[in-house]
PDB file of C-alpha atoms in Angstrom:
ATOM      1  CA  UNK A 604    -196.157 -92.377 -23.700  1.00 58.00           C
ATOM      2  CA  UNK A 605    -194.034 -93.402 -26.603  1.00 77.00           C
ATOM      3  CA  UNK A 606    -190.255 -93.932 -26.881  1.00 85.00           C
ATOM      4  CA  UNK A 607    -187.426 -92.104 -24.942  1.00 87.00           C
ATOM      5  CA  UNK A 608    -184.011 -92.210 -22.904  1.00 89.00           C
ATOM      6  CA  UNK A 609    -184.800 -91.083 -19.405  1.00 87.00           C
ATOM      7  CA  UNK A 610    -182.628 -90.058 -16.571  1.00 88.00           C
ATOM      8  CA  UNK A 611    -184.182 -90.386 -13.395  1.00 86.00           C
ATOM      9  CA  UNK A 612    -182.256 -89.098 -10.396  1.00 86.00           C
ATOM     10  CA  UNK A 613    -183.611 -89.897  -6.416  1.00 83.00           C
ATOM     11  CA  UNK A 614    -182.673 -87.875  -3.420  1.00 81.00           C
ATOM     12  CA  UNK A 615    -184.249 -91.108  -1.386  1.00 81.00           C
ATOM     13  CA  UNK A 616    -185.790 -94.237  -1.921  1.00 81.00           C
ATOM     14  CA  UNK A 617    -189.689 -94.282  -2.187  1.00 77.00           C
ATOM     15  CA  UNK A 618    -192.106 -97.199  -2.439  1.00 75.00           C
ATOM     16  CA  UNK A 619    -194.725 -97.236  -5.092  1.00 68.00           C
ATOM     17  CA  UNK A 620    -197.324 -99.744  -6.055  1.00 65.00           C
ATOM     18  CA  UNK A 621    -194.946-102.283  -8.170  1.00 61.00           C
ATOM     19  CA  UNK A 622    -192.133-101.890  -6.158  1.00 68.00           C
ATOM     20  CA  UNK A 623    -189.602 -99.617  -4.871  1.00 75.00           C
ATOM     21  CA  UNK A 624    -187.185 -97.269  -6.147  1.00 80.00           C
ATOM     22  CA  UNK A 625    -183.833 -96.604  -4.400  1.00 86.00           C
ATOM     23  CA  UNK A 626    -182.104 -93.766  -4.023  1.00 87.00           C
ATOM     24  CA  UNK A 627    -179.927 -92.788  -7.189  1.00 90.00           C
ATOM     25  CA  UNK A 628    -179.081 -92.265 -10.419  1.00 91.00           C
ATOM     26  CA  UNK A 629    -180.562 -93.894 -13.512  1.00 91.00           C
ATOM     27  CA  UNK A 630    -180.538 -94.656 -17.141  1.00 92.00           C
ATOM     28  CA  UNK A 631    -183.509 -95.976 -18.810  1.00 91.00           C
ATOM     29  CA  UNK A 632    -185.117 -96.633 -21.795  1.00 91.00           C
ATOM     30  CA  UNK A 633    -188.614 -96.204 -21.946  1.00 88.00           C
ATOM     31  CA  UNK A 634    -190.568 -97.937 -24.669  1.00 86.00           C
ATOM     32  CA  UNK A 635    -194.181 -97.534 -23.462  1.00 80.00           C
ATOM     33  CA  UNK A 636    -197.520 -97.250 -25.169  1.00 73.00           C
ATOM     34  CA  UNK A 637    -198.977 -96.629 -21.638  1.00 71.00           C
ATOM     35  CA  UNK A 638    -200.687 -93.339 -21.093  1.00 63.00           C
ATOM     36  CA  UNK A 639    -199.887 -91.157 -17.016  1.00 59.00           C
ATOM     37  CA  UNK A 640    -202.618 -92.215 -15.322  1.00 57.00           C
ATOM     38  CA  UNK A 641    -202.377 -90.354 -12.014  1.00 55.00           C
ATOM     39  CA  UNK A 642    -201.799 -92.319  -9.261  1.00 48.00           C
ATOM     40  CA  UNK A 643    -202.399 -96.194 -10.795  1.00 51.00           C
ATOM     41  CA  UNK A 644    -200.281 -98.916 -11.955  1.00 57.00           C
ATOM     42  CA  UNK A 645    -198.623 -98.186 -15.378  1.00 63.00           C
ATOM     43  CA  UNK A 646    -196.317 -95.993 -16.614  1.00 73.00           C
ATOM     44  CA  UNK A 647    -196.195 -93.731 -13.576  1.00 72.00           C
ATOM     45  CA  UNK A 648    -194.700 -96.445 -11.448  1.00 73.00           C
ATOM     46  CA  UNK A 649    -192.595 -97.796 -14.311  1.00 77.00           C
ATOM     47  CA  UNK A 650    -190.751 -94.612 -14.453  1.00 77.00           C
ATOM     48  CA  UNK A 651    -189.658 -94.381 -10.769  1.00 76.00           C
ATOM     49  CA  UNK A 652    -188.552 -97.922 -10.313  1.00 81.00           C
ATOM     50  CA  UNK A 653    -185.534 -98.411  -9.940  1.00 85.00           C
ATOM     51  CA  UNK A 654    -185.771-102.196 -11.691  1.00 86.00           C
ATOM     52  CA  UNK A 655    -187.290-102.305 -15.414  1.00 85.00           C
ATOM     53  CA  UNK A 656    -190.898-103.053 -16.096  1.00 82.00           C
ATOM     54  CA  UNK A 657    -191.848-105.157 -18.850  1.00 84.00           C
ATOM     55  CA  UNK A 658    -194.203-103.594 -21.512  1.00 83.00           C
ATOM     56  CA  UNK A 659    -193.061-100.097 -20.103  1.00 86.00           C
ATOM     57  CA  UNK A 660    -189.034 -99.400 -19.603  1.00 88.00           C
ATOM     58  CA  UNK A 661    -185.599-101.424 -19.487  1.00 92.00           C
ATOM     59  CA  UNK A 662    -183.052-100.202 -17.166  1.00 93.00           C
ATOM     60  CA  UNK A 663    -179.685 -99.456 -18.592  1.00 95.00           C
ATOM     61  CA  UNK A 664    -177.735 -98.127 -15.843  1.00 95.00           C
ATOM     62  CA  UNK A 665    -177.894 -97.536 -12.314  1.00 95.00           C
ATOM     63  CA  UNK A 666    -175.958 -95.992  -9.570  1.00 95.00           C
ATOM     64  CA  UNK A 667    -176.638 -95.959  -6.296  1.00 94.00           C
ATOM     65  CA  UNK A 668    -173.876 -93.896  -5.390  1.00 94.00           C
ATOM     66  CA  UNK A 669    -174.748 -90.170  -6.943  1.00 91.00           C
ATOM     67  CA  UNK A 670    -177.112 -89.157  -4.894  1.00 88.00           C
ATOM     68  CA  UNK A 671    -177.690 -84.915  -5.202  1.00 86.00           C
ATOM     69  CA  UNK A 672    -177.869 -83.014  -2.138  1.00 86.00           C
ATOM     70  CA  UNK A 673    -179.433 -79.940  -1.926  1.00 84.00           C
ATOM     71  CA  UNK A 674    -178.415 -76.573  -3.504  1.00 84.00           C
ATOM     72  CA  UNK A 675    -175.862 -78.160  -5.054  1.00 87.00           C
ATOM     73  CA  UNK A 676    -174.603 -77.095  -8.398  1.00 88.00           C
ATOM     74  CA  UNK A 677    -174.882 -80.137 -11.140  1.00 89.00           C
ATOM     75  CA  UNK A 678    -173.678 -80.351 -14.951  1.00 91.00           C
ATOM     76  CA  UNK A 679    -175.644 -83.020 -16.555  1.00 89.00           C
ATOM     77  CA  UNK A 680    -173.626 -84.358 -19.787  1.00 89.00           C
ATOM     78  CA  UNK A 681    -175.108 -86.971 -22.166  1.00 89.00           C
ATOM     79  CA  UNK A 682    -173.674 -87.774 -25.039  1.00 90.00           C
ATOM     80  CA  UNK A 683    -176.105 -89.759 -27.568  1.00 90.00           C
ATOM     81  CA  UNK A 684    -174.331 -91.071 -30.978  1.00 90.00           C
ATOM     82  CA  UNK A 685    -177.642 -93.347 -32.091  1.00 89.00           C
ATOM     83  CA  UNK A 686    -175.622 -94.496 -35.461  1.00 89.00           C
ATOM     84  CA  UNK A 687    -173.629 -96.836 -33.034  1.00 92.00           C
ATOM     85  CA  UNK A 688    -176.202 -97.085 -30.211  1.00 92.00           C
ATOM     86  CA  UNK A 689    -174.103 -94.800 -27.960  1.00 93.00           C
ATOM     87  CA  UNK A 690    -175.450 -93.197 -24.833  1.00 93.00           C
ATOM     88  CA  UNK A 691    -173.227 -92.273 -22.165  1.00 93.00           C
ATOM     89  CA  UNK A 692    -174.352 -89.346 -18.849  1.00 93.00           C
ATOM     90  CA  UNK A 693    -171.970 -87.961 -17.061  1.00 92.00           C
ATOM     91  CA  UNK A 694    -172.698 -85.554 -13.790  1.00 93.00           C
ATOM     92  CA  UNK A 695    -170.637 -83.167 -12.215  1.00 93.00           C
ATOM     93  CA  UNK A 696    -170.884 -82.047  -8.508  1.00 92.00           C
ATOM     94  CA  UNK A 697    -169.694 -78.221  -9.003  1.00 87.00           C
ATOM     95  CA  UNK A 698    -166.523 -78.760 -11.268  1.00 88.00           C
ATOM     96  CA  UNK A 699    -165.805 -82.805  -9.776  1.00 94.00           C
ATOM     97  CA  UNK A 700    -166.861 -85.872 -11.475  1.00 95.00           C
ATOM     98  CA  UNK A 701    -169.967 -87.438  -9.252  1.00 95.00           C
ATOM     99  CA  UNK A 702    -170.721 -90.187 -11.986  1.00 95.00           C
ATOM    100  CA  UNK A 703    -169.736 -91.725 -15.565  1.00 96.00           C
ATOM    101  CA  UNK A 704    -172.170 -94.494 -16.858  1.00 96.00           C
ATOM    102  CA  UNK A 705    -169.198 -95.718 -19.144  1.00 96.00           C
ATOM    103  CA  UNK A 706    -170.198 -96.383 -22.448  1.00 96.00           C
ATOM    104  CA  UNK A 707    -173.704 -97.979 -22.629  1.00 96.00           C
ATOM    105  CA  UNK A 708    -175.131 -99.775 -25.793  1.00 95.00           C
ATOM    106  CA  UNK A 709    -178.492 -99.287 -26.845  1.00 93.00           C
ATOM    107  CA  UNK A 710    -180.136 -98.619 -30.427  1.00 90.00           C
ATOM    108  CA  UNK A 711    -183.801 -98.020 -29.705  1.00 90.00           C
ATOM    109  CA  UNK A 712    -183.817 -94.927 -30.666  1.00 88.00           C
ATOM    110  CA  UNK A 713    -182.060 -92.695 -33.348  1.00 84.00           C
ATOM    111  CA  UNK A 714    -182.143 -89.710 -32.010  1.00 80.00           C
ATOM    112  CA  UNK A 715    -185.136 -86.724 -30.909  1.00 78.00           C
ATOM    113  CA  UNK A 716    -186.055 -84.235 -28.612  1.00 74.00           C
ATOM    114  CA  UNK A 717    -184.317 -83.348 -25.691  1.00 73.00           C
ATOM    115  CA  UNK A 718    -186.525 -82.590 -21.986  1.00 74.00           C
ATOM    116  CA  UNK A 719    -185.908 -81.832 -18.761  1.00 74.00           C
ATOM    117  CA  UNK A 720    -188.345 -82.669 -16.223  1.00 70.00           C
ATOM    118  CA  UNK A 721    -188.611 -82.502 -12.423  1.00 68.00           C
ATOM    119  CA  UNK A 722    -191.242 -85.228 -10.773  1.00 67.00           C
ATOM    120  CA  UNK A 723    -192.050 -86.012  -6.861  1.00 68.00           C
ATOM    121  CA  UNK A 724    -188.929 -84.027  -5.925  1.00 70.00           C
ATOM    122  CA  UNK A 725    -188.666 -80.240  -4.451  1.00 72.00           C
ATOM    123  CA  UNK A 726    -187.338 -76.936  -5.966  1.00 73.00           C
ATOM    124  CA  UNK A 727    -185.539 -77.893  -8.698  1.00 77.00           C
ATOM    125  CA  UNK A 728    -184.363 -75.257 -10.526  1.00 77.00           C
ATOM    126  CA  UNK A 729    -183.193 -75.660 -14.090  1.00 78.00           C
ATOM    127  CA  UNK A 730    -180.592 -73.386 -15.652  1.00 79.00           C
ATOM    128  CA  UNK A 731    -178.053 -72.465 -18.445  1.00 79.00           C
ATOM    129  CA  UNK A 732    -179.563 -75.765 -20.457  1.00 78.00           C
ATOM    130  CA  UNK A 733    -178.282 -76.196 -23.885  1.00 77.00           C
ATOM    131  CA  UNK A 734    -177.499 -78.826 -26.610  1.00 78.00           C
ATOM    132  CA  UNK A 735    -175.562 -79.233 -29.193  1.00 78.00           C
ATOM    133  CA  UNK A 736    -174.846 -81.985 -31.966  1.00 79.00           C
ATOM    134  CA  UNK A 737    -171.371 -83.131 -32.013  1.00 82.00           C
ATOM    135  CA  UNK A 738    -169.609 -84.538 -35.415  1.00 83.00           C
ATOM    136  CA  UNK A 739    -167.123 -86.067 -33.179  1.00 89.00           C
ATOM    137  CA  UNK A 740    -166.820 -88.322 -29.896  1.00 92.00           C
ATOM    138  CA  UNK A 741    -164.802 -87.280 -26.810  1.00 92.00           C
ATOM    139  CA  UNK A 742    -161.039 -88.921 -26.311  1.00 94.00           C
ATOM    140  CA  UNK A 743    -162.604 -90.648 -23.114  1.00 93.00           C
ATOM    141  CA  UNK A 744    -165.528 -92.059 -24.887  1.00 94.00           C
ATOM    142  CA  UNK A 745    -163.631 -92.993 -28.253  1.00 95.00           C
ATOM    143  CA  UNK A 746    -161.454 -95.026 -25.857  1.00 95.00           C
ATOM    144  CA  UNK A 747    -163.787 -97.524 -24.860  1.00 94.00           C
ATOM    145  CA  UNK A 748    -165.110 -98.236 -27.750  1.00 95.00           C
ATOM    146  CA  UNK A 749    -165.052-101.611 -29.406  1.00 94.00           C
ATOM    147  CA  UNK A 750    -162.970-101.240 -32.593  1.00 94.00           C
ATOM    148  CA  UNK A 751    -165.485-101.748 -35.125  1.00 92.00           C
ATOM    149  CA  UNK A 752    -167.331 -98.903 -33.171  1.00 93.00           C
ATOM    150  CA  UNK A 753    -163.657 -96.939 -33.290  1.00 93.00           C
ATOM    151  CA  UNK A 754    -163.491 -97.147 -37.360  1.00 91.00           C
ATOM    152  CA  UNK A 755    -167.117 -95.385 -37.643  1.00 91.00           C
ATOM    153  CA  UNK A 756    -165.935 -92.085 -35.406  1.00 92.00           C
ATOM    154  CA  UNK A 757    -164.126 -89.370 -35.404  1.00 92.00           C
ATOM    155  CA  UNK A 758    -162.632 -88.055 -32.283  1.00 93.00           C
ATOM    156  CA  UNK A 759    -162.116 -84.204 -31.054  1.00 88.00           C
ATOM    157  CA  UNK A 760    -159.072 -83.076 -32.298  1.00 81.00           C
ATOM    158  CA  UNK A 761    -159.784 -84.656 -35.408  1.00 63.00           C
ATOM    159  CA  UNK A 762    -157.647 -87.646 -34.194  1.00 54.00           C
ATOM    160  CA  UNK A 763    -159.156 -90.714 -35.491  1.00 51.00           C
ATOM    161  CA  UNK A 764    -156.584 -92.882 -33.406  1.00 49.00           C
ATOM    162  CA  UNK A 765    -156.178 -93.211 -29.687  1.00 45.00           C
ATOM    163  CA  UNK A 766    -154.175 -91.042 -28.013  1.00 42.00           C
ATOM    164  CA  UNK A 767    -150.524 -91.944 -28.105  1.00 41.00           C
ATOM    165  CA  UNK A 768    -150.911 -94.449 -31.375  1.00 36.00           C
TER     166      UNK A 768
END
């Protein structure tokens, strides 16, 4: 399966065969040499659960409070800065703020491909996806970072100094 961030998001709690997953939004790394294997322990399981599985993935994050509701218009934001083990998501529910992971620390992984996927849940439509690579960190995000984290960024603007300094 390899290495990769993965954000998992549940309409409803299901049970599977090493536990359950509850309904929600999640953050997880994945670090897996485990191959899908249908319906069978492994990484199929490892992926929905809402704890982490050893050998397979780590949970980073977790909120059980975003949960999406149908035909309901999302923007999914994450912002990945792997030379200080930065990932942060954000999701918005039309143009209002549904969740914010904060700033989560994590340096598995220096950066890669970007997917989308949609697994055990019903039309899901993906549209208008892009990416981009940002030379510089958001006001919000530059904010809560530590300040040895502050001195290696540069923030929109091209402020390198929290607002009002």
């Amino acid at each position: 399966m390899g290495k990769m961030y993965l954000v998992n998001w549940k309409k409803a709690g299901q049970s599977y065969t090493v536990g359950d997953t509850q309904a929600g939004l999640q953050l997880k790394l994945v670090n897996s040499l485990t191959t899908w294997k249908g319906n069978e322990d492994g990484i199929d399981d490892a992926l929905y659960n809402t704890v982490g599985i050893p050998g397979e993935t780590a949970l980073l994050w977790f909120d059980s409070n975003a949960i999406w509701k149908p035909n309901v218009y999302y923007n999914f934001r994450v912002s990945h800065r792997p030379e200080i083990g930065l990932i942060r998501v954000y999701i918005h529910e039309n143009e209002k703020l549904l969740t914010d992971s904060g700033n989560i620390y994590n340096d598995q992984l220096l950066g890669g491909r970007l997917g989308a996927a949609s697994l055990d849940e019903y039309r899901v439509s993906w549209i208008n996806m892009n990416y981009r690579c940002n030379e510089k960190v958001s006001q919000e995000i530059y904010d809560d970072l530590p300040q040895a984290l502050k001195d290696q960024v540069e923030v929109e603007g091209g402020s390198t100094q929290p607002t009002g300094v």
